[in-house]
Coordinates of C-alpha atoms and ligand atoms in Angstrom, one line a residue:
M1 CA 271.4 101.3 167.9
K2 CA 267.7 102.6 168.4
S3 CA 268.5 105.5 170.7
L4 CA 271.3 107.5 171.8
L5 CA 271.2 108.3 175.5
S6 CA 274.8 107.4 176.7
M7 CA 278.3 106.7 174.9
T8 CA 278.0 103.3 175.8
D9 CA 275.0 102.8 173.1
L10 CA 277.9 103.3 170.8
S11 CA 280.7 100.6 169.9
L12 CA 284.0 101.6 168.6
E13 CA 282.5 100.7 165.2
D14 CA 279.6 102.9 165.5
I15 CA 281.7 105.7 166.8
Y16 CA 284.2 105.4 163.6
G17 CA 281.3 104.8 161.4
I18 CA 279.4 108.3 162.6
L19 CA 282.9 110.2 162.5
D20 CA 283.3 109.1 158.8
L21 CA 280.0 110.0 157.8
A22 CA 280.1 113.5 159.6
A23 CA 283.6 114.0 157.6
E24 CA 281.8 113.3 154.3
I25 CA 278.7 115.4 155.1
K26 CA 280.8 118.2 156.2
E27 CA 282.9 117.9 152.9
K28 CA 279.6 117.9 150.8
R29 CA 278.6 121.0 152.5
N30 CA 281.6 122.6 152.0
Q31 CA 281.3 122.0 148.2
G32 CA 277.7 123.3 148.3
K33 CA 276.2 119.9 147.6
I34 CA 272.7 118.8 149.0
T35 CA 272.3 115.9 151.1
D36 CA 268.4 115.8 151.6
H37 CA 268.3 112.2 152.8
L38 CA 265.7 112.9 155.8
R39 CA 263.1 114.6 153.4
N40 CA 259.7 114.6 155.2
K41 CA 261.3 113.5 158.3
S42 CA 260.4 115.5 161.5
L43 CA 262.6 115.8 164.8
G44 CA 260.9 116.9 168.0
M45 CA 263.4 118.8 170.3
I46 CA 262.1 118.8 173.9
F47 CA 264.1 121.6 176.1
E48 CA 264.0 121.8 179.9
K49 CA 267.2 123.9 179.9
S50 CA 268.8 126.8 177.9
S51 CA 270.7 126.0 174.8
T52 CA 272.5 127.7 172.0
R53 CA 274.6 125.3 169.9
T54 CA 272.5 122.2 170.4
R55 CA 269.5 124.1 169.6
V56 CA 270.5 125.8 166.4
S57 CA 272.9 122.8 165.3
F58 CA 269.9 120.2 165.5
E59 CA 267.7 122.6 163.7
V60 CA 270.0 123.5 161.0
G61 CA 271.0 120.2 160.7
M62 CA 267.4 118.8 160.2
N63 CA 266.6 121.4 157.6
E64 CA 270.1 120.9 155.5
L65 CA 269.0 117.2 155.5
G66 CA 265.8 118.1 153.9
G67 CA 263.5 117.5 157.2
H68 CA 262.2 119.6 159.8
A69 CA 262.8 120.1 163.3
L70 CA 260.3 121.6 166.2
Y71 CA 261.6 123.3 169.1
L72 CA 259.4 122.3 172.1
N73 CA 260.1 124.1 175.1
S74 CA 258.9 121.7 178.2
N75 CA 256.9 124.7 179.6
D76 CA 255.1 125.4 176.5
I77 CA 253.8 121.8 175.9
Q78 CA 251.7 119.9 178.3
L79 CA 254.7 118.2 179.9
G80 CA 255.1 121.3 181.7
R81 CA 251.6 121.1 183.1
G82 CA 251.9 117.5 184.4
E83 CA 251.2 115.3 181.4
T84 CA 253.4 112.3 181.9
V85 CA 256.6 111.7 180.1
E86 CA 255.3 108.4 179.2
D87 CA 252.3 109.8 177.4
T88 CA 254.4 112.5 175.8
A89 CA 256.6 109.8 174.2
K90 CA 253.7 107.7 172.9
V91 CA 252.1 110.7 171.4
L92 CA 255.1 112.4 169.8
S93 CA 256.1 109.1 168.3
R94 CA 252.6 109.2 166.1
Y95 CA 254.0 112.4 164.5
L96 CA 257.5 112.4 164.5
N97 CA 260.5 110.3 163.4
G98 CA 262.8 111.2 166.2
I99 CA 262.7 112.8 169.6
M100 CA 265.9 114.7 171.1
A101 CA 265.7 116.2 174.6
R102 CA 267.9 118.0 176.8
V103 CA 266.5 117.3 180.5
Y104 CA 267.4 117.8 184.2
S105 CA 267.2 114.1 184.9
H106 CA 268.5 111.6 182.9
D107 CA 265.7 109.1 184.1
T108 CA 263.1 111.4 181.7
L109 CA 265.2 110.1 178.6
V110 CA 265.1 106.7 179.8
K111 CA 261.4 106.9 180.2
L112 CA 261.2 108.6 176.9
A113 CA 263.2 106.0 175.2
D114 CA 261.2 103.1 176.8
N115 CA 258.0 104.5 175.8
A116 CA 258.8 106.0 172.3
T117 CA 258.6 103.9 169.1
V118 CA 261.0 106.2 167.5
P119 CA 264.8 107.1 168.2
V120 CA 265.6 109.4 171.4
I121 CA 268.7 111.3 171.4
N122 CA 270.4 112.8 174.4
A123 CA 270.8 116.5 174.0
L124 CA 272.4 116.7 177.5
S125 CA 271.1 115.5 181.0
D126 CA 272.6 115.4 184.4
K127 CA 274.7 112.6 183.7
E128 CA 275.8 112.7 179.9
H129 CA 276.4 115.0 176.8
P130 CA 277.0 112.3 173.9
C131 CA 276.3 114.7 171.0
Q132 CA 278.9 117.2 172.3
V133 CA 281.4 114.4 172.7
L134 CA 280.9 113.0 169.2
A135 CA 281.7 116.5 167.8
D136 CA 284.8 116.5 170.3
L137 CA 286.0 113.4 168.6
L138 CA 285.4 114.7 165.1
T139 CA 287.5 117.8 166.0
I140 CA 290.4 115.6 167.5
K141 CA 290.7 113.3 164.3
E142 CA 290.7 116.7 162.2
Y143 CA 293.8 118.0 164.4
K144 CA 295.4 114.8 165.3
N145 CA 294.5 112.5 162.4
R146 CA 293.7 109.9 165.3
I147 CA 291.6 109.4 168.4
S148 CA 293.5 106.9 170.1
D149 CA 296.9 106.6 171.9
M150 CA 296.9 110.2 173.4
K151 CA 296.8 111.8 176.8
F152 CA 293.4 113.6 177.2
V153 CA 293.4 116.1 180.3
W154 CA 290.1 117.2 181.9
V155 CA 290.3 120.2 184.3
G156 CA 287.5 121.1 186.4
D157 CA 284.1 119.4 187.4
G158 CA 283.5 115.8 187.2
N159 CA 280.0 116.5 185.3
N160 CA 277.8 115.2 182.6
V161 CA 280.4 116.2 179.7
C162 CA 283.4 114.6 181.8
N163 CA 281.4 111.3 182.0
S164 CA 280.8 110.9 178.4
L165 CA 284.3 112.0 177.7
M166 CA 285.7 109.3 180.1
L167 CA 283.4 106.6 178.4
A168 CA 284.5 107.6 175.1
C169 CA 288.1 107.6 175.7
A170 CA 287.5 104.0 177.1
I171 CA 285.9 102.8 174.0
V172 CA 288.4 104.5 171.5
G173 CA 291.5 103.9 173.6
M174 CA 292.7 107.2 174.9
E175 CA 294.1 107.7 178.2
I176 CA 292.2 110.3 180.3
V177 CA 293.3 112.3 183.4
V178 CA 290.6 113.9 185.2
A179 CA 291.8 116.9 187.5
C180 CA 289.1 118.1 189.8
P181 CA 288.8 119.6 193.6
K182 CA 288.0 117.1 196.2
G183 CA 284.1 116.2 196.3
Y184 CA 283.7 117.2 192.5
E185 CA 285.2 113.8 191.3
P186 CA 282.9 112.2 188.4
A187 CA 280.3 109.8 190.0
E188 CA 281.5 106.2 190.7
E189 CA 279.0 105.0 188.5
F190 CA 280.9 106.6 185.6
V191 CA 284.3 105.9 186.9
A192 CA 283.4 102.1 187.3
K193 CA 282.1 101.9 183.7
T194 CA 285.1 103.6 182.4
R195 CA 287.2 101.1 183.9
E196 CA 285.1 98.1 183.1
L197 CA 285.6 99.1 179.4
G198 CA 289.3 99.0 179.7
G199 CA 289.8 102.9 180.1
V200 CA 292.9 104.1 181.5
L201 CA 291.8 106.6 183.9
T202 CA 293.6 108.7 186.6
I203 CA 291.9 111.2 189.1
T204 CA 293.9 113.6 190.7
D205 CA 293.3 117.2 192.5
N206 CA 296.6 118.4 190.9
P207 CA 295.9 120.2 187.2
L208 CA 299.4 121.1 186.6
E209 CA 300.5 117.6 187.3
A210 CA 297.9 116.4 185.1
A211 CA 298.8 118.5 182.3
K212 CA 302.1 117.2 181.9
D213 CA 302.6 116.1 178.3
A214 CA 298.9 116.5 177.6
D215 CA 298.0 116.2 173.8
I216 CA 294.6 117.5 174.8
L217 CA 293.2 119.9 177.4
Y218 CA 289.4 120.3 178.1
T219 CA 287.5 122.3 180.4
D220 CA 283.9 123.2 181.2
V221 CA 282.0 125.4 183.5
W222 CA 282.3 125.3 187.3
V223 CA 278.6 125.6 187.6
S224 CA 276.3 123.5 185.1
M225 CA 272.8 124.2 184.5
G226 CA 270.8 122.9 187.5
D227 CA 273.8 123.7 190.0
E228 CA 272.9 127.5 190.2
E229 CA 272.2 127.2 193.8
E230 CA 275.8 126.2 194.7
E231 CA 277.2 129.1 192.4
Q232 CA 279.0 130.9 195.1
K233 CA 280.6 127.9 196.9
R234 CA 281.6 126.3 193.6
L235 CA 283.5 129.4 192.5
K236 CA 285.4 129.1 195.7
D237 CA 285.9 125.6 195.5
F238 CA 287.2 125.5 191.9
E239 CA 289.7 128.4 192.1
G240 CA 292.6 127.1 190.6
Y241 CA 291.0 124.7 188.3
Q242 CA 291.5 126.7 185.4
I243 CA 293.1 126.1 181.8
N244 CA 295.6 128.7 181.5
E245 CA 299.1 129.6 180.0
E246 CA 300.9 127.9 182.8
L247 CA 298.9 124.2 182.1
I248 CA 299.4 125.0 178.3
A249 CA 303.4 125.5 178.8
V250 CA 303.6 122.0 180.5
S251 CA 301.8 120.1 177.7
K252 CA 302.7 119.0 174.4
P253 CA 303.9 121.7 172.1
D254 CA 301.0 120.8 170.0
V255 CA 298.2 120.6 172.5
I256 CA 294.8 121.3 171.5
V257 CA 292.4 123.4 174.1
M258 CA 289.0 122.2 174.1
H259 CA 285.9 123.6 175.8
C260 CA 282.3 122.5 175.1
L261 CA 281.1 126.2 175.5
P262 CA 279.5 128.3 176.7
A263 CA 282.8 129.6 178.3
H264 CA 283.6 132.1 181.2
R265 CA 286.9 133.8 180.7
G266 CA 288.9 134.2 183.8
L267 CA 287.2 131.2 185.6
E268 CA 287.5 128.0 184.2
I269 CA 289.6 129.3 181.2
T270 CA 291.8 132.3 180.4
A271 CA 291.1 134.6 177.7
G272 CA 294.8 133.9 176.4
A273 CA 294.1 130.1 176.5
I274 CA 290.5 129.9 174.9
D275 CA 291.4 132.8 172.2
G276 CA 295.0 131.8 171.8
P277 CA 296.6 129.6 169.0
H278 CA 296.1 126.1 170.7
S279 CA 292.3 126.7 171.2
V280 CA 289.8 124.7 168.8
V281 CA 286.8 125.5 170.6
F282 CA 285.0 127.0 167.4
D283 CA 285.9 124.0 165.1
Q284 CA 284.2 122.0 168.1
A285 CA 281.1 124.3 168.2
E286 CA 280.9 123.8 164.5
N287 CA 281.4 120.2 164.5
R288 CA 278.1 119.9 166.6
L289 CA 276.3 120.2 163.2
H290 CA 278.1 117.8 161.2
A291 CA 278.5 115.0 163.9
Q292 CA 274.8 115.2 164.6
K293 CA 273.8 115.2 161.0
A294 CA 275.6 111.8 161.0
V295 CA 273.6 110.6 164.1
L296 CA 270.4 111.6 162.7
L297 CA 271.1 109.9 159.5
K298 CA 272.1 106.7 161.3
L299 CA 269.2 106.8 163.7
M300 CA 266.3 107.8 161.1
V301 CA 267.9 106.1 157.8
L302 CA 270.7 103.9 158.1
D303 CA 269.7 101.8 161.3
E304 CA 265.9 101.9 160.5
Ligands
CP401 N1 277.8 123.0 174.4 C1 276.6 122.8 174.1 O1 275.8 121.9 174.4 O2 276.1 124.2 174.0 P1 274.6 124.5 174.3 O3 274.3 124.6 175.7 O4 274.5 126.1 173.8 O5 273.7 123.7 173.6
NVA402 N1 278.1 120.7 182.0 C1 277.4 122.1 181.4 C2 277.4 122.0 179.8 C3 276.7 122.9 179.0 C4 276.8 122.7 177.6 C5 275.9 122.0 181.8 O1 275.6 120.9 182.0 O2 275.3 123.1 181.9

């Protein structure tokens, strides 16, 4: 693996390797042990969009691994004034050991990776969010002791996080049911790829039906970054596509409730669901740190 742009850049073996390494690093951190395997390494972090978790977990992760992270708001570097993505990738590769980027268009990541001589990490694009999903898999493994042979239910927008989760479910062998309003289904490209990978995928517009016997209930915002202009329409269209007590009641008794955050209580999830006993959302957020440290080690040291 040279770069991580899509879940499909990872094999089943890669995923298990990353989760094992993440668990090991997490345990060492809890014991106060130092794991500074990235001494003298630098990661550039290009952001075209806002972030709390991704920015902080990558920066702290690099710091704890003995390296350094640079926050590069795309408006503050020459990229924002028209320097090409290609030239930016070539120049940054002369200084850095890795580039992560959060972008509007996935094509920007592809151009970065094609022109960089260092690994490029997708920190969210309009199409995928693989770092989030690795943290989600780590969280599922911690709670369920496995990441296969379960029923994963997505409620809401067929968006970037949903795409990466569908691919991940196909790779690891977990059934996925996507419940979304008509017109907000995941893109055909990702549906086809999921099925090509052997994924067991159902798409429905009935969340209550979907939630029956779920092991995992997952949702995300109705209005993603970049969709703000459609906000009023989306708020109407997504009414009812909410994780709430009714959905939890028809799921398995030990269902876990997941959300990549940031959350909007009362919209895609009720306060009772996100702050209740089934919720694992803050473990998910913490696991961003551990899963991404494993990715950084894999890309910058192990696979070098
Ligand atoms: N889940 C996630 O990526 O959060 P941020 O947008 O805060 O980075
Ligand atoms: N789907 C959301 C995820 C935020 C972490 C977005 O793209 O804004």
